[in-house]
Amino acid sequence: MEANSRWVALTAVAPVAWGTNYYVTHEFLPTDSPLYGAALRALPAGLVLLALARRRPRGVWWGRSAVLGLLNVSVFFVLVYAASQLLPTSVASTVMAVSPLTMMLIAWSLLAERPGTAHLVGAATGLAGVGLMLFTGTEGVSVPGVLASAGAMLVSAFGHILTKRWNAGGAVLASTAWQLTAGALFLLPVAAAVEGPPPALSASALLAFGYVSVVATALAFTMWFAGLRRLPAGTVGLIGLLNPVTGVLLGTVVAGEALTVRQLCGLGLVLTGVALGRPGRARPSPRPAPVACDAP
């Protein structure tokens, strides 16, 4: 149980880092170049992890890296950007908060990980908490924005569970590097064709890209996929609810926004939902046979 608790803490690094990513992107990065923004976020992260892993794909992993790169990086990053531009943050975050339930259902189908009652109750509790914290019901809602946010949620949930299935027994660092690099390489020619030359970046934008790429992408995705390998998908999905919590707390600390009673109640519900999904609440099925990555 202690080992599981450590992996819960390490996995939590990912949604917390992703929560800070919204603020950094909004404040410091160019808003009119989403394709280049996604590519410049993914490519340095992939290259850093490649240098650390010192492995290249072999056999089926060439195709798997391409599929995971498209799902988890290329499509996901662009859809998240579109949703953040078209929707109020509250609505986008509430739609993405359905991800734990989606991950549980996909894991049940692909991995035979049947969600426990506590996981389902935790997901419903966490979703209610996110809605209480963020959804105001006073702002207009863009249908294309909702579709983009829902698409990002579905693509990432499927891509993450597929990563868990394919990477059983494999090298997490190497497979994360491959899919980040592949996703960026898919994005670069599309960005050049659609957006033209890369945008000029100020010193603050370069520093922001460094943070987004190294911390909110390379480190965060490595911790997330490592947690997916060792913990039930339902537990990892509920840990992801820390993403909107981080956004609210960051707004309080950085922007000086005061937490309302409603937000505090919502925060309590989210943390309760995460606690309900802690390891030991549900029994994952036996892992598939290991699929070896490139040996050193």
Coordinates of C-alpha atoms in Angstrom, one line a residue:
M1 CA 0.0 0.0 0.0
E2 CA 2.9 2.4 0.7
A3 CA 4.3 1.8 -2.8
N4 CA 0.8 2.5 -4.2
S5 CA 0.6 5.7 -2.2
R6 CA 3.9 6.8 -3.6
W7 CA 2.7 6.2 -7.1
V8 CA -0.5 8.2 -6.4
A9 CA 1.7 11.1 -5.3
L10 CA 3.9 10.9 -8.4
T11 CA 1.0 10.6 -10.7
A12 CA -0.6 13.7 -9.2
V13 CA 2.3 15.7 -10.5
A14 CA 0.8 15.4 -14.0
P15 CA -2.7 17.1 -13.4
V16 CA -1.1 19.7 -11.2
A17 CA 1.4 20.6 -13.9
W18 CA -1.4 20.6 -16.5
G19 CA -3.4 22.9 -14.3
T20 CA -0.6 25.5 -14.3
N21 CA -0.2 25.1 -18.0
Y22 CA -3.5 26.9 -18.7
Y23 CA -2.3 30.0 -16.8
V24 CA 1.1 30.0 -18.4
T25 CA -0.3 29.5 -21.9
H26 CA -3.0 32.2 -21.5
E27 CA -0.6 34.8 -20.0
F28 CA 2.7 34.3 -22.0
L29 CA 2.2 32.3 -25.2
P30 CA 0.9 33.5 -28.6
T31 CA -2.8 32.9 -29.0
D32 CA -3.1 32.9 -32.8
S33 CA -0.8 29.9 -33.5
P34 CA -2.4 26.9 -31.9
L35 CA -0.7 24.4 -34.3
Y36 CA 2.8 25.8 -33.7
G37 CA 2.0 26.2 -30.0
A38 CA 1.2 22.5 -29.8
A39 CA 4.2 21.4 -31.8
L40 CA 6.6 23.6 -29.8
R41 CA 5.2 22.2 -26.6
A42 CA 5.7 18.6 -27.7
L43 CA 8.9 18.5 -29.8
P44 CA 11.4 19.8 -27.1
A45 CA 9.8 17.5 -24.6
G46 CA 10.1 14.5 -26.9
L47 CA 13.7 15.3 -27.7
V48 CA 14.7 15.7 -24.0
L49 CA 13.1 12.3 -23.1
L50 CA 14.8 10.7 -26.2
A51 CA 18.1 11.9 -25.0
L52 CA 17.4 10.4 -21.5
A53 CA 16.0 7.1 -22.8
R54 CA 18.5 6.6 -25.6
R55 CA 16.3 4.1 -27.3
R56 CA 14.5 4.1 -30.6
P57 CA 11.3 2.3 -31.5
R58 CA 11.5 -1.2 -32.9
G59 CA 9.0 -3.5 -34.6
V60 CA 5.4 -2.7 -33.8
W61 CA 6.4 0.3 -31.7
W62 CA 6.9 2.4 -34.9
G63 CA 3.2 2.1 -35.6
R64 CA 2.1 2.3 -32.0
S65 CA 4.2 5.5 -31.4
A66 CA 2.5 7.1 -34.5
V67 CA -1.0 6.2 -33.2
L68 CA -0.3 7.3 -29.7
G69 CA 1.4 10.5 -30.9
L70 CA -1.7 11.4 -33.0
L71 CA -4.1 10.7 -30.1
N72 CA -2.3 11.9 -27.0
V73 CA -0.3 14.8 -28.6
S74 CA -1.4 16.0 -32.1
V75 CA -5.2 15.8 -31.9
F76 CA -5.5 16.3 -28.1
F77 CA -3.3 19.4 -27.9
V78 CA -5.1 21.1 -30.8
L79 CA -8.6 20.3 -29.5
V80 CA -7.7 21.6 -26.0
Y81 CA -6.5 24.8 -27.5
A82 CA -9.7 25.2 -29.6
A83 CA -11.9 24.5 -26.5
S84 CA -10.0 27.0 -24.4
Q85 CA -10.6 29.7 -27.1
L86 CA -14.2 29.0 -27.7
L87 CA -15.5 28.2 -24.2
P88 CA -15.4 29.8 -20.8
T89 CA -12.8 28.0 -18.6
S90 CA -15.6 26.9 -16.3
V91 CA -17.5 25.1 -19.1
A92 CA -14.4 23.5 -20.7
S93 CA -13.1 22.2 -17.3
T94 CA -16.5 20.8 -16.5
V95 CA -16.6 18.9 -19.8
M96 CA -13.1 17.5 -19.3
A97 CA -14.0 16.4 -15.7
V98 CA -16.1 13.6 -17.3
S99 CA -12.8 12.0 -18.2
P100 CA -12.5 9.7 -15.1
L101 CA -15.8 8.0 -16.0
T102 CA -14.8 7.7 -19.6
M103 CA -11.4 6.2 -18.7
M104 CA -13.1 3.7 -16.5
L105 CA -15.5 2.5 -19.2
I106 CA -12.7 2.3 -21.8
A107 CA -10.5 0.4 -19.4
W108 CA -13.3 -2.0 -18.7
S109 CA -13.6 -2.6 -22.4
L110 CA -9.9 -2.8 -23.4
L111 CA -8.3 -4.0 -20.2
A112 CA -11.1 -5.8 -18.4
E113 CA -10.6 -3.5 -15.4
R114 CA -14.1 -3.5 -14.0
P115 CA -14.6 -0.2 -12.0
G116 CA -15.5 -0.7 -8.4
T117 CA -18.4 1.0 -6.7
A118 CA -16.1 3.3 -4.8
H119 CA -14.5 4.4 -8.1
L120 CA -17.8 5.2 -9.7
V121 CA -19.0 7.0 -6.6
G122 CA -15.7 8.9 -6.5
A123 CA -16.1 9.9 -10.2
A124 CA -19.6 11.2 -9.6
T125 CA -18.6 13.0 -6.5
G126 CA -15.6 14.6 -8.1
L127 CA -17.6 15.7 -11.2
A128 CA -20.2 17.3 -8.9
G129 CA -17.4 19.1 -7.1
V130 CA -15.9 20.4 -10.3
G131 CA -19.3 21.7 -11.4
L132 CA -19.8 23.4 -8.1
M133 CA -16.4 25.1 -8.3
L134 CA -16.4 26.2 -11.9
F135 CA -19.8 26.2 -13.6
T136 CA -21.7 29.4 -13.3
G137 CA -24.4 29.0 -15.9
T138 CA -24.2 32.7 -16.7
E139 CA -22.0 32.7 -19.8
G140 CA -22.8 31.7 -23.3
V141 CA -21.9 28.3 -24.5
S142 CA -20.4 27.6 -28.0
V143 CA -21.5 24.3 -29.5
P144 CA -18.3 23.9 -31.5
G145 CA -16.4 24.6 -28.3
V146 CA -18.3 21.9 -26.4
L147 CA -17.7 19.5 -29.2
A148 CA -13.9 20.3 -29.2
S149 CA -13.7 19.9 -25.4
A150 CA -15.7 16.6 -25.5
G151 CA -13.5 15.4 -28.4
A152 CA -10.3 16.2 -26.4
M153 CA -11.7 14.3 -23.4
L154 CA -12.6 11.2 -25.5
V155 CA -9.3 11.3 -27.5
S156 CA -7.1 11.6 -24.4
A157 CA -9.1 9.0 -22.4
F158 CA -8.8 6.4 -25.3
G159 CA -5.2 7.3 -25.9
H160 CA -4.2 7.0 -22.3
I161 CA -5.9 3.6 -21.9
L162 CA -4.3 2.4 -25.1
T163 CA -0.9 3.5 -23.8
K164 CA -1.6 1.5 -20.6
R165 CA -2.5 -1.6 -22.7
W166 CA 0.4 -1.4 -25.1
N167 CA 3.1 -0.4 -22.6
A168 CA 2.6 -3.2 -20.1
G169 CA 6.1 -4.3 -19.1
G170 CA 7.7 -1.7 -21.5
A171 CA 9.9 1.3 -20.9
V172 CA 7.6 4.2 -20.0
L173 CA 10.3 6.9 -20.5
A174 CA 11.1 5.6 -24.0
S175 CA 7.5 5.2 -25.2
T176 CA 6.5 8.7 -23.8
A177 CA 9.5 10.2 -25.8
W178 CA 8.4 8.4 -29.0
Q179 CA 4.8 9.5 -28.9
L180 CA 5.7 13.1 -28.0
T181 CA 8.2 13.3 -30.9
A182 CA 5.8 11.6 -33.3
G183 CA 3.0 13.9 -32.4
A184 CA 5.2 17.0 -32.9
L185 CA 6.4 15.7 -36.3
F186 CA 2.8 15.3 -37.4
L187 CA 2.0 18.8 -36.3
L188 CA 4.9 20.7 -37.8
P189 CA 4.1 20.4 -41.6
V190 CA 0.4 21.0 -40.9
A191 CA 1.3 24.2 -38.9
A192 CA 3.6 25.4 -41.7
A193 CA 0.8 24.8 -44.3
V194 CA -2.0 26.4 -42.2
E195 CA -0.2 29.1 -40.1
G196 CA 2.7 30.0 -42.3
P197 CA 6.1 30.9 -40.7
P198 CA 6.6 30.2 -37.0
P199 CA 5.6 33.1 -34.7
A200 CA 8.2 35.4 -33.4
L201 CA 8.7 34.7 -29.7
S202 CA 9.8 37.1 -26.9
A203 CA 12.1 36.2 -24.1
S204 CA 9.1 35.6 -21.8
A205 CA 7.4 33.4 -24.4
L206 CA 10.6 31.3 -24.8
L207 CA 10.8 30.8 -21.0
A208 CA 7.1 30.0 -20.9
F209 CA 7.6 27.4 -23.7
G210 CA 10.5 25.9 -21.7
Y211 CA 8.3 25.5 -18.7
V212 CA 5.3 24.1 -20.6
S213 CA 7.5 21.7 -22.6
V214 CA 9.8 20.4 -19.8
V215 CA 7.5 20.5 -16.7
A216 CA 3.9 20.4 -18.0
T217 CA 4.7 18.0 -20.9
A218 CA 7.9 15.9 -20.5
L219 CA 7.7 15.4 -16.7
A220 CA 3.9 15.4 -16.5
F221 CA 3.3 12.8 -19.2
T222 CA 6.1 10.6 -17.9
M223 CA 4.6 10.6 -14.4
W224 CA 1.0 10.1 -15.8
F225 CA 1.9 7.1 -18.0
A226 CA 4.1 5.6 -15.2
G227 CA 1.1 5.9 -12.9
L228 CA -1.2 4.3 -15.5
R229 CA 1.1 1.3 -15.7
R230 CA 1.1 0.7 -12.0
L231 CA -2.4 1.8 -10.8
P232 CA -5.9 1.0 -11.8
A233 CA -7.2 3.3 -14.6
G234 CA -10.1 4.4 -12.4
T235 CA -7.6 5.6 -9.7
V236 CA -5.5 7.5 -12.3
G237 CA -8.6 9.1 -13.8
L238 CA -9.8 10.4 -10.5
I239 CA -6.3 11.8 -9.7
G240 CA -6.8 13.9 -12.9
L241 CA -9.5 15.9 -11.2
L242 CA -6.7 17.7 -9.5
N243 CA -6.3 19.6 -12.8
P244 CA -9.3 22.0 -12.3
V245 CA -8.5 22.2 -8.6
T246 CA -5.1 23.5 -9.5
G247 CA -6.6 26.1 -11.8
V248 CA -8.9 27.4 -9.1
L249 CA -6.1 27.6 -6.5
L250 CA -3.7 29.2 -8.9
G251 CA -6.2 31.9 -9.7
T252 CA -6.6 32.5 -6.0
V253 CA -2.8 32.7 -5.3
V254 CA -1.6 34.5 -8.5
A255 CA -4.6 36.6 -9.4
G256 CA -5.7 37.3 -5.9
E257 CA -9.2 35.8 -6.4
A258 CA -11.0 35.0 -3.2
L259 CA -12.5 31.5 -2.8
T260 CA -16.2 31.5 -2.3
V261 CA -18.0 29.1 0.0
R262 CA -19.4 27.3 -3.0
Q263 CA -15.9 26.8 -4.4
L264 CA -14.6 25.5 -1.0
C265 CA -17.5 23.0 -0.9
G266 CA -16.7 22.0 -4.5
L267 CA -13.0 21.6 -3.6
G268 CA -13.9 19.3 -0.7
L269 CA -16.1 17.2 -3.0
V270 CA -13.3 16.8 -5.6
L271 CA -10.8 15.8 -2.9
T272 CA -13.3 13.3 -1.5
G273 CA -13.8 11.8 -5.0
V274 CA -10.0 11.4 -5.4
A275 CA -9.7 9.8 -2.0
L276 CA -12.5 7.3 -2.9
G277 CA -10.4 6.1 -5.8
R278 CA -7.2 5.4 -3.9
P279 CA -5.5 2.1 -4.5
G280 CA -7.1 -0.9 -2.8
R281 CA -10.7 0.2 -3.6
A282 CA -10.9 -1.8 -6.8
R283 CA -9.0 -4.8 -8.1
P284 CA -7.5 -4.4 -11.5
S285 CA -7.5 -7.4 -13.8
P286 CA -4.1 -9.1 -14.4
R287 CA -2.0 -7.1 -16.8
P288 CA -1.6 -8.3 -20.4
A289 CA 1.6 -10.1 -21.3
P290 CA 4.6 -7.7 -21.3
V291 CA 5.4 -6.1 -24.6
A292 CA 9.1 -5.3 -24.7
C293 CA 10.4 -2.0 -26.0
D294 CA 13.8 -1.7 -27.5
A295 CA 16.4 -3.2 -25.1
P296 CA 19.4 -1.0 -24.2

